[in-house]
PDB file of C-alpha atoms in Angstrom:
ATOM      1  CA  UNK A   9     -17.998  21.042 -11.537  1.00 82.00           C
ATOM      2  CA  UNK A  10     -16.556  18.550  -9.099  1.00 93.00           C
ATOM      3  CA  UNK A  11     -14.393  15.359  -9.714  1.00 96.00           C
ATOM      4  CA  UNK A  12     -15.680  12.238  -8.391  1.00 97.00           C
ATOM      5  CA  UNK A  13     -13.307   9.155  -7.465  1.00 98.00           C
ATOM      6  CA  UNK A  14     -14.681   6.063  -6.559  1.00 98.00           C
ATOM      7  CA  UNK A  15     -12.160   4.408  -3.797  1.00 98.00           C
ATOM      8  CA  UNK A  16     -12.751   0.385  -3.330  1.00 96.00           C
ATOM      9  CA  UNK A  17     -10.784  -2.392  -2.527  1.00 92.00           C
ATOM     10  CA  UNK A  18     -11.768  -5.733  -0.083  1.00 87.00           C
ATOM     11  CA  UNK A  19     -12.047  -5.655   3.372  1.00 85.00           C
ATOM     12  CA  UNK A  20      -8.129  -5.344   4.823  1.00 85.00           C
ATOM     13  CA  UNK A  21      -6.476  -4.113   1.806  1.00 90.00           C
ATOM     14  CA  UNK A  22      -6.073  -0.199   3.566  1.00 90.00           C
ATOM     15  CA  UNK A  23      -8.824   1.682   2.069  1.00 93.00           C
ATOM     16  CA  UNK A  24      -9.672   3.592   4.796  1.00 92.00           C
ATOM     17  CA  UNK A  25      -5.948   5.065   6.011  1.00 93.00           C
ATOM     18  CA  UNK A  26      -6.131   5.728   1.807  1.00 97.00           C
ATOM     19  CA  UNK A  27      -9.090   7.659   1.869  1.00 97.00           C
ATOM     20  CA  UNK A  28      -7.336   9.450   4.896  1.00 97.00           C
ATOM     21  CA  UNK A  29      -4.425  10.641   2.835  1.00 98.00           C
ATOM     22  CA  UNK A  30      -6.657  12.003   0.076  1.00 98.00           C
ATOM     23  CA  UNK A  31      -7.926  13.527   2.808  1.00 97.00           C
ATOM     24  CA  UNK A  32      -5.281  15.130   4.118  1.00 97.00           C
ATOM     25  CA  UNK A  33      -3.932  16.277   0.569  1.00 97.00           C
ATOM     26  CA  UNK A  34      -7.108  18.626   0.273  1.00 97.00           C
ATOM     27  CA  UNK A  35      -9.868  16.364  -0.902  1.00 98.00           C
ATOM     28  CA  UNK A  36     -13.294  16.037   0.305  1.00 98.00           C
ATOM     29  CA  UNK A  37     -13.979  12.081   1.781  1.00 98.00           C
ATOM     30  CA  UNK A  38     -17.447  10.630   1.535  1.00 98.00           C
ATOM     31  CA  UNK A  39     -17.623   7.331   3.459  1.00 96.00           C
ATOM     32  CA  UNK A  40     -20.140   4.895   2.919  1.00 94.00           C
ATOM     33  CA  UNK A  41     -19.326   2.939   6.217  1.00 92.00           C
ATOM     34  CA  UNK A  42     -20.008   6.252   8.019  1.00 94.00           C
ATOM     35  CA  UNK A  43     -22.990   7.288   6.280  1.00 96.00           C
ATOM     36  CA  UNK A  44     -24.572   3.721   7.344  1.00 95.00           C
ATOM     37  CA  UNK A  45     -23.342   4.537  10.691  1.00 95.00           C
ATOM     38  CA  UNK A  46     -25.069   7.848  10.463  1.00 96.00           C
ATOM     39  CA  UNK A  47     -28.275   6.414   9.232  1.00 97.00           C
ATOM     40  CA  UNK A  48     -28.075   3.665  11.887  1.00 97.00           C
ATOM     41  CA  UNK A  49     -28.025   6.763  15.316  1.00 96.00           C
ATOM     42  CA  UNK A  50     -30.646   8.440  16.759  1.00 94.00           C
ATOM     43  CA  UNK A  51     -33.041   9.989  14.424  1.00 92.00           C
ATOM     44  CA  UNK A  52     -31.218   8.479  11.685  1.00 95.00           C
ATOM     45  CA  UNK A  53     -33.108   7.761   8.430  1.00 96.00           C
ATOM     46  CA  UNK A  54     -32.676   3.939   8.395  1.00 97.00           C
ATOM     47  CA  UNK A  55     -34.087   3.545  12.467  1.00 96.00           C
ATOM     48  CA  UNK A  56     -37.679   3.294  11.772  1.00 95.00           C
ATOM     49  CA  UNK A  57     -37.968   0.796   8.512  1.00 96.00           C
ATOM     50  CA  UNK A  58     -35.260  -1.339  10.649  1.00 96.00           C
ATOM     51  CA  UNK A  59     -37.030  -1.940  13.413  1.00 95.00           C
ATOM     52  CA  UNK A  60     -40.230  -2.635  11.401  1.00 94.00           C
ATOM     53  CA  UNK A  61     -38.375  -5.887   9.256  1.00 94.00           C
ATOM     54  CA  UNK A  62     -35.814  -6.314  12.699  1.00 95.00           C
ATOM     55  CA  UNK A  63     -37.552  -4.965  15.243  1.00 91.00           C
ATOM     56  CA  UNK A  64     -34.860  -6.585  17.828  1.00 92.00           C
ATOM     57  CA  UNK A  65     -32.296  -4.791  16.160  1.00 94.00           C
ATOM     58  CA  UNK A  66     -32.953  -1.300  17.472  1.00 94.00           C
ATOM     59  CA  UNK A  67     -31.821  -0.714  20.747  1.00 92.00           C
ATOM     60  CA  UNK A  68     -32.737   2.732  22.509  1.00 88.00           C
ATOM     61  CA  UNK A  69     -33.910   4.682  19.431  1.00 92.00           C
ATOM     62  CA  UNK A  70     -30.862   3.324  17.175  1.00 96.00           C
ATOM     63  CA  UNK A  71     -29.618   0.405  14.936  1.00 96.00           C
ATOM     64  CA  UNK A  72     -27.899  -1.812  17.300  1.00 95.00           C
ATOM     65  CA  UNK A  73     -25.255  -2.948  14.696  1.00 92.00           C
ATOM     66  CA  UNK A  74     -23.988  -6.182  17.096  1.00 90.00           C
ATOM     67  CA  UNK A  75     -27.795  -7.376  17.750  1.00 93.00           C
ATOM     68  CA  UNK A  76     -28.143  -7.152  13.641  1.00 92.00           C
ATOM     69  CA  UNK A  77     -25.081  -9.902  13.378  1.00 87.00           C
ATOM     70  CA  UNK A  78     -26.894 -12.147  15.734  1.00 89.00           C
ATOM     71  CA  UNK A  79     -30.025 -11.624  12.740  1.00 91.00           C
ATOM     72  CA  UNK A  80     -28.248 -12.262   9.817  1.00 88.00           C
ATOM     73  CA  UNK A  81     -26.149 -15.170  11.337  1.00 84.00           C
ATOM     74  CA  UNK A  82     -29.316 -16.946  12.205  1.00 88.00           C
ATOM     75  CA  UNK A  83     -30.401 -15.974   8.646  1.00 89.00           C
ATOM     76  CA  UNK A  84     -28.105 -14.070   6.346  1.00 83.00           C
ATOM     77  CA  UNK A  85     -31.012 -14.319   3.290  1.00 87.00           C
ATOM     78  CA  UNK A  86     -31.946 -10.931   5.093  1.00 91.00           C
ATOM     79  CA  UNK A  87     -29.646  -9.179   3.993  1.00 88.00           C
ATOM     80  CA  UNK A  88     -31.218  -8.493   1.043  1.00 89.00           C
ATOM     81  CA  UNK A  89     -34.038  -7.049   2.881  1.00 94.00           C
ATOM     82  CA  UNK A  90     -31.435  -4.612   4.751  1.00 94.00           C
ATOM     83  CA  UNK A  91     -29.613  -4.108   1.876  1.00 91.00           C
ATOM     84  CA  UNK A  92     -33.243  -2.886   0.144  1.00 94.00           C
ATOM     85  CA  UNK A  93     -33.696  -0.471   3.704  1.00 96.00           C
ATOM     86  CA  UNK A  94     -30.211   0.868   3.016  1.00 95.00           C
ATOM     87  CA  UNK A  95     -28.727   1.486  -0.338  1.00 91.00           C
ATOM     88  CA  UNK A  96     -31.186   3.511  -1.059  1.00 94.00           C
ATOM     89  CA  UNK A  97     -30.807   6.040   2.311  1.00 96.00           C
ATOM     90  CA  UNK A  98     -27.000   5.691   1.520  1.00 95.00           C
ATOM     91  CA  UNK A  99     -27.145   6.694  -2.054  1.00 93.00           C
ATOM     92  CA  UNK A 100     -29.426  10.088  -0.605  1.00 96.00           C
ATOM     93  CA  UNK A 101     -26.681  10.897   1.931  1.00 96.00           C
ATOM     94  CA  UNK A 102     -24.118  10.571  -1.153  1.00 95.00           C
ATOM     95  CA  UNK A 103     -25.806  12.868  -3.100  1.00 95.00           C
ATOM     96  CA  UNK A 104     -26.770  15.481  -0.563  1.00 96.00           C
ATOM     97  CA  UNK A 105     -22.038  15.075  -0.137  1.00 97.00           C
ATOM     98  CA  UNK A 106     -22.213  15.899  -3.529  1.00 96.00           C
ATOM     99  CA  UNK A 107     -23.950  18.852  -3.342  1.00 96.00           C
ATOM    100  CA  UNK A 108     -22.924  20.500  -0.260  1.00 97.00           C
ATOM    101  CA  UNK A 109     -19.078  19.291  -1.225  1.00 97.00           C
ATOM    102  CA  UNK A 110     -16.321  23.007  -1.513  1.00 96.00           C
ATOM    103  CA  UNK A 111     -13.451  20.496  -2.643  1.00 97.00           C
ATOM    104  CA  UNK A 112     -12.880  20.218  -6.473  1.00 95.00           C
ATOM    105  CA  UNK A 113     -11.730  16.710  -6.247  1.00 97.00           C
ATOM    106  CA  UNK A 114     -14.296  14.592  -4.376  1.00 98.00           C
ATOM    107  CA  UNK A 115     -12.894  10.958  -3.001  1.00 98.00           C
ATOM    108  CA  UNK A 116     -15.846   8.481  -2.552  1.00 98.00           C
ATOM    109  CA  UNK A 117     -15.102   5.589   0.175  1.00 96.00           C
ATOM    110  CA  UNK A 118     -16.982   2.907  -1.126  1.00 94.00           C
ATOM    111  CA  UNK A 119     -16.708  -0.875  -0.379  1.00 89.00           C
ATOM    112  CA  UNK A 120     -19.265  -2.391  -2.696  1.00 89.00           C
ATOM    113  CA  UNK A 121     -18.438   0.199  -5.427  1.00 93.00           C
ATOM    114  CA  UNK A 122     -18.893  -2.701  -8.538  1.00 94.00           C
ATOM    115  CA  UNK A 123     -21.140  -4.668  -6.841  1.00 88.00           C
ATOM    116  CA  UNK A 124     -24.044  -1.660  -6.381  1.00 88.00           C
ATOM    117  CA  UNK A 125     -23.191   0.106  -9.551  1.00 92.00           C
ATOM    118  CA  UNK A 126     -21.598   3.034  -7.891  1.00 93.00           C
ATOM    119  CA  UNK A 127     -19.222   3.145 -10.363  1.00 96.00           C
ATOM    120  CA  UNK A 128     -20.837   3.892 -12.759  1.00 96.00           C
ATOM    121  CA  UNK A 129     -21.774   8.055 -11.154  1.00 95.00           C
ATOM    122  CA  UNK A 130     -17.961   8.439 -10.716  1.00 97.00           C
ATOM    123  CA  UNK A 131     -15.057  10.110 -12.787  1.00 97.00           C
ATOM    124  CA  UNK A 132     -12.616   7.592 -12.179  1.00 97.00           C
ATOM    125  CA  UNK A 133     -12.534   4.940  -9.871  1.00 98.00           C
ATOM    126  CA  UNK A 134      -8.975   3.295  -8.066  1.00 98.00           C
ATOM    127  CA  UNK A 135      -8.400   0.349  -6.035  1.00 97.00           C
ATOM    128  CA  UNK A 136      -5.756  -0.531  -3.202  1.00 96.00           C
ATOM    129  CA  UNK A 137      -4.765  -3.205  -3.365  1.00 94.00           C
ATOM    130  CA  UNK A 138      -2.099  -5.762  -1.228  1.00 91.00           C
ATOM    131  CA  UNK A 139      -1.489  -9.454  -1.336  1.00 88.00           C
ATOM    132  CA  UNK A 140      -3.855 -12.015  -0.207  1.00 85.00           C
ATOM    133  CA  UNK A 141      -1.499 -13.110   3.075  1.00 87.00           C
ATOM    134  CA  UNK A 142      -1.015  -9.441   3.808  1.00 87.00           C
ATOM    135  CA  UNK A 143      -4.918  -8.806   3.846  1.00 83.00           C
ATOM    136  CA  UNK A 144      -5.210 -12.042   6.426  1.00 82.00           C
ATOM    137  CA  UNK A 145      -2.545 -10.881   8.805  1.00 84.00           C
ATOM    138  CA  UNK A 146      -4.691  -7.323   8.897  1.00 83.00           C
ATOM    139  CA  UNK A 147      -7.859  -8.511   9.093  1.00 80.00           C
ATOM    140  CA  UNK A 148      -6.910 -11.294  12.076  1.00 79.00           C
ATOM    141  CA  UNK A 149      -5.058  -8.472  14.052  1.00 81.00           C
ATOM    142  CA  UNK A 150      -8.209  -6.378  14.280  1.00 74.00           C
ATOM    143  CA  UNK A 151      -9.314  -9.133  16.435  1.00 68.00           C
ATOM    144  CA  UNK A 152     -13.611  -8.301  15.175  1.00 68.00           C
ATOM    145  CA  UNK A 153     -14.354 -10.867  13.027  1.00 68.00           C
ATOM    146  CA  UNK A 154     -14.545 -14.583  13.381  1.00 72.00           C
ATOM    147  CA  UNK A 155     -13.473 -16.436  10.462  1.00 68.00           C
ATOM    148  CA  UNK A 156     -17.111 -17.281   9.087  1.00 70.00           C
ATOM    149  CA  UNK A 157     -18.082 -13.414   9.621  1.00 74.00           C
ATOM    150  CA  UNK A 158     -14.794 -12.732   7.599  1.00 70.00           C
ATOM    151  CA  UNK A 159     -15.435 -15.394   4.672  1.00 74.00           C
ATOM    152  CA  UNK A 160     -19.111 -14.157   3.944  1.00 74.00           C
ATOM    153  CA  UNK A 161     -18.170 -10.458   3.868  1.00 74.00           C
ATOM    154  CA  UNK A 162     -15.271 -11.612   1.408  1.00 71.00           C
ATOM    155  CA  UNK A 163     -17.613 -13.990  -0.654  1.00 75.00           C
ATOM    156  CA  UNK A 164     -20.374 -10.735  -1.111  1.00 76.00           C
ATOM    157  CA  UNK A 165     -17.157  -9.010  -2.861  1.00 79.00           C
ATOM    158  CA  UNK A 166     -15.760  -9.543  -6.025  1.00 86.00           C
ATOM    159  CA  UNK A 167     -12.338 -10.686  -6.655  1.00 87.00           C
ATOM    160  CA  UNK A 168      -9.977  -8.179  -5.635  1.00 89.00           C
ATOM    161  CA  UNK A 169      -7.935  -9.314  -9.391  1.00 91.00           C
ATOM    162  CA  UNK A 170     -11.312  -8.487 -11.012  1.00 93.00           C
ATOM    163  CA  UNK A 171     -11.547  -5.056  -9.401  1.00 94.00           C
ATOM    164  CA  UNK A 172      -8.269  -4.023 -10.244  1.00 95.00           C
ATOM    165  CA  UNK A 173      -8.607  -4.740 -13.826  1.00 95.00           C
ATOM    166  CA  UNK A 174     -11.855  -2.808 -13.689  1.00 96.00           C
ATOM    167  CA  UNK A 175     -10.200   0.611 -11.823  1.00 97.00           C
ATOM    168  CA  UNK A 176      -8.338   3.383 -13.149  1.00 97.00           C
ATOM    169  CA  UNK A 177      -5.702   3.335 -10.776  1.00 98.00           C
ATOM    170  CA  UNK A 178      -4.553   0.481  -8.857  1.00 97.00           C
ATOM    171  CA  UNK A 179      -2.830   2.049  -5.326  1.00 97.00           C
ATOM    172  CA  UNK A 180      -0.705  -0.758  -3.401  1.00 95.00           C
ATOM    173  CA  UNK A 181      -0.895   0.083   0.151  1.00 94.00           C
ATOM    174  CA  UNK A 182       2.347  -2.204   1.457  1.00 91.00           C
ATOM    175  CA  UNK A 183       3.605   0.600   3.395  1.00 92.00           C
ATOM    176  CA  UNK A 184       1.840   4.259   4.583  1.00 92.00           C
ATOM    177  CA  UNK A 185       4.883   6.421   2.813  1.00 95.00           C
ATOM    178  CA  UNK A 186       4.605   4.529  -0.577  1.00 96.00           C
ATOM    179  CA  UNK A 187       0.856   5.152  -0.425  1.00 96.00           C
ATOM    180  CA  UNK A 188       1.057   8.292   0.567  1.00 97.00           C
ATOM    181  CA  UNK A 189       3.060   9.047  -3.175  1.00 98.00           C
ATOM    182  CA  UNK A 190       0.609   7.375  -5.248  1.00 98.00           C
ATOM    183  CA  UNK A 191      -2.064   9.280  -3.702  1.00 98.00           C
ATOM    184  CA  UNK A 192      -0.383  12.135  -4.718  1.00 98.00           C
ATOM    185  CA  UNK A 193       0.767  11.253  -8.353  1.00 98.00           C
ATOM    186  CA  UNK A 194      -3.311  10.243  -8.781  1.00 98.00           C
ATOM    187  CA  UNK A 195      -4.326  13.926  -7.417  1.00 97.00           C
ATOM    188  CA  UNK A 196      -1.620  15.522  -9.981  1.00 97.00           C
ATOM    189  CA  UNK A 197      -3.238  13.481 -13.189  1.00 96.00           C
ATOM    190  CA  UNK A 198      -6.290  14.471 -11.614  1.00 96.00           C
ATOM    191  CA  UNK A 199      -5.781  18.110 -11.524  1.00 94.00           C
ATOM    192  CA  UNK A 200      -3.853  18.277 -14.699  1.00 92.00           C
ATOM    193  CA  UNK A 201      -6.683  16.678 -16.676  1.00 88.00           C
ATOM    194  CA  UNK A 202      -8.921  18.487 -15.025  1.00 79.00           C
ATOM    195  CA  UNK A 203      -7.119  21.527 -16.028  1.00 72.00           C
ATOM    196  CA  UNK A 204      -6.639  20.466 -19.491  1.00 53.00           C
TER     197      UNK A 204
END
């Protein structure tokens, strides 16, 4: 029997360096980003039905992720064709975490966690959160993303109020050290109801 605990939050809020510190405190990390990435290399799973709906997205036997921008800038209605290509692959490499997984509590890296349904599979589900200006100032400094790129990702995700309401846990993720405690307090309720 292993925990599962859905980890979202919008783009810039910290989820990643979160899902580091679970990490770090002894649990296992699944990463959807990273799975896609995965799926996306050489002899990955999503390669061949890619380049049949976008053939000029796959460059030397992989998904080149910059030439599939240029695609869905031109015409972003096809994302629900890559979205049909790739949730499904994604949810296969999830479960195949799940069953290979030796941690007892089981930290699932998911962006879209509401929006697919994800959360539905998991235990408990939290959310980091920070303010809207705080979000902006991170997601400018990365220096990736021009603005339009950054509105449509945001617009494909539901509010970030909405989410919180809908989580378990809500982490704030102002500073690493103040993080880093909540991560721990949620591992502790964890284990202790898991122990119950």
């Amino acid at each position: 029997m292993i925990f599962k605990l859905g980890l979202t939050g919008s783009m810039g809020m910290g989820k990643t360096s979160t899902a580091l510190l679970f990490q770090k405190h002894n649990c296992g990390v699944w990463d959807a980003d990273k799975a896609v990435h995965r799926l996306y290399s050489k002899g990955g799973a999503a390669v061949k039905p890619i380049q049949k709906y976008f053939p000029g997205a796959v460059k030397g036997d992989s998904v080149s992720r910059e030439e599939l921008k240029k695609i869905l800038k031109k015409d972003f209605t096809q994302i629900k064709t890559l979205e049909s290509i790739v949730h499904p692959l994604v949810s296969e490499d999830r479960k195949h975490f799940i069953d290979t997984t030796k941690f007892k509590i089981n930290v699932f890296d998911i962006p879209l966690l509401f929006e697919t349904g994800a959360n539905k599979l998991m235990d408990k589900v939290a959310c980091v959160y920070v303010s809207k200006t705080i979000q902006m100032d991170r997601i400018k400094s990365r220096k990736t993303m021009e603005y339009i790129e950054i509105k449509r990702i945001l617009d494909q995700q539901m509010p970030i109020e909405e989410k919180s309401k809908l989580a378990d846990f809500v982490i704030e993720t102002f500073n690493k050290r103040d993080t880093e405690k909540q991560v721990l307090n949620i591992i502790k309720k964890i284990e202790s109801d898991f122990n119950a």
